[in-house]
PDB file of C-alpha atoms in Angstrom:
ATOM      1  CA  UNK A   1     -80.174  38.947  72.144  1.00 51.00           C
ATOM      2  CA  UNK A   2     -79.629  41.439  74.920  1.00 52.00           C
ATOM      3  CA  UNK A   3     -80.599  40.366  78.407  1.00 51.00           C
ATOM      4  CA  UNK A   4     -81.165  42.838  81.212  1.00 54.00           C
ATOM      5  CA  UNK A   5     -78.205  42.067  83.428  1.00 58.00           C
ATOM      6  CA  UNK A   6     -79.237  44.493  86.152  1.00 60.00           C
ATOM      7  CA  UNK A   7     -80.077  42.520  89.239  1.00 59.00           C
ATOM      8  CA  UNK A   8     -82.684  44.318  91.332  1.00 64.00           C
ATOM      9  CA  UNK A   9     -81.457  45.379  94.714  1.00 64.00           C
ATOM     10  CA  UNK A  10     -83.259  43.288  97.370  1.00 67.00           C
ATOM     11  CA  UNK A  11     -84.362  46.424  99.188  1.00 69.00           C
ATOM     12  CA  UNK A  12     -86.237  47.799  96.157  1.00 80.00           C
ATOM     13  CA  UNK A  13     -89.176  45.472  96.714  1.00 87.00           C
ATOM     14  CA  UNK A  14     -89.728  46.956 100.194  1.00 91.00           C
ATOM     15  CA  UNK A  15     -89.491  50.656  99.336  1.00 91.00           C
ATOM     16  CA  UNK A  16     -93.263  50.900  98.885  1.00 92.00           C
ATOM     17  CA  UNK A  17     -93.750  50.298 102.604  1.00 94.00           C
ATOM     18  CA  UNK A  18     -91.524  53.182 103.716  1.00 94.00           C
ATOM     19  CA  UNK A  19     -93.261  56.182 105.271  1.00 94.00           C
ATOM     20  CA  UNK A  20     -96.246  54.052 106.309  1.00 96.00           C
ATOM     21  CA  UNK A  21     -97.547  53.730 109.846  1.00 97.00           C
ATOM     22  CA  UNK A  22     -96.765  50.015 109.738  1.00 97.00           C
ATOM     23  CA  UNK A  23     -93.119  50.741 108.866  1.00 97.00           C
ATOM     24  CA  UNK A  24     -92.850  53.302 111.670  1.00 98.00           C
ATOM     25  CA  UNK A  25     -94.306  50.928 114.285  1.00 98.00           C
ATOM     26  CA  UNK A  26     -92.056  48.033 113.287  1.00 98.00           C
ATOM     27  CA  UNK A  27     -89.002  50.302 113.199  1.00 98.00           C
ATOM     28  CA  UNK A  28     -89.865  51.615 116.666  1.00 98.00           C
ATOM     29  CA  UNK A  29     -90.333  48.088 118.039  1.00 98.00           C
ATOM     30  CA  UNK A  30     -86.945  47.060 116.647  1.00 98.00           C
ATOM     31  CA  UNK A  31     -85.343  50.156 118.224  1.00 98.00           C
ATOM     32  CA  UNK A  32     -86.690  49.061 121.601  1.00 98.00           C
ATOM     33  CA  UNK A  33     -85.533  45.456 121.183  1.00 98.00           C
ATOM     34  CA  UNK A  34     -82.034  46.549 120.151  1.00 98.00           C
ATOM     35  CA  UNK A  35     -81.819  49.114 122.953  1.00 98.00           C
ATOM     36  CA  UNK A  36     -82.815  46.463 125.519  1.00 98.00           C
ATOM     37  CA  UNK A  37     -80.260  44.101 123.984  1.00 97.00           C
ATOM     38  CA  UNK A  38     -83.007  41.581 123.218  1.00 98.00           C
ATOM     39  CA  UNK A  39     -81.840  41.292 119.615  1.00 97.00           C
ATOM     40  CA  UNK A  40     -78.729  42.155 117.626  1.00 97.00           C
ATOM     41  CA  UNK A  41     -79.115  43.335 114.049  1.00 96.00           C
ATOM     42  CA  UNK A  42     -76.707  41.885 111.519  1.00 95.00           C
ATOM     43  CA  UNK A  43     -78.825  42.799 108.496  1.00 93.00           C
ATOM     44  CA  UNK A  44     -79.608  46.337 107.357  1.00 92.00           C
ATOM     45  CA  UNK A  45     -82.628  47.732 109.175  1.00 95.00           C
ATOM     46  CA  UNK A  46     -84.545  48.544 105.973  1.00 93.00           C
ATOM     47  CA  UNK A  47     -84.417  44.884 104.912  1.00 93.00           C
ATOM     48  CA  UNK A  48     -85.710  43.720 108.279  1.00 95.00           C
ATOM     49  CA  UNK A  49     -88.523  46.269 108.495  1.00 96.00           C
ATOM     50  CA  UNK A  50     -89.462  45.840 104.841  1.00 95.00           C
ATOM     51  CA  UNK A  51     -89.647  42.068 105.111  1.00 94.00           C
ATOM     52  CA  UNK A  52     -91.819  42.216 108.235  1.00 96.00           C
ATOM     53  CA  UNK A  53     -94.119  44.785 106.580  1.00 96.00           C
ATOM     54  CA  UNK A  54     -94.475  42.512 103.554  1.00 93.00           C
ATOM     55  CA  UNK A  55     -95.358  39.508 105.708  1.00 93.00           C
ATOM     56  CA  UNK A  56     -97.885  41.436 107.810  1.00 95.00           C
ATOM     57  CA  UNK A  57     -99.607  42.783 104.696  1.00 92.00           C
ATOM     58  CA  UNK A  58     -99.657  39.334 103.053  1.00 91.00           C
ATOM     59  CA  UNK A  59    -101.264  37.916 106.199  1.00 91.00           C
ATOM     60  CA  UNK A  60    -103.925  40.640 106.205  1.00 83.00           C
ATOM     61  CA  UNK A  61    -104.701  39.897 102.531  1.00 84.00           C
ATOM     62  CA  UNK A  62    -105.285  36.208 103.304  1.00 80.00           C
ATOM     63  CA  UNK A  63    -108.115  36.997 105.735  1.00 73.00           C
TER      64      UNK A  63
END
């Protein structure tokens, strides 16, 4: 029995949100927070933006 040993990259689940207005706004907000030294990123930006996009969309779907 052959099992697919390829683990999906965590970022792959967020790629669908790229190039959306939501992605652009969140990315811009993070730029401002980093520039003002309000936050420090230790995780890749695409993971952060993708995760926030996912949560915002899930919240909209619940309404």
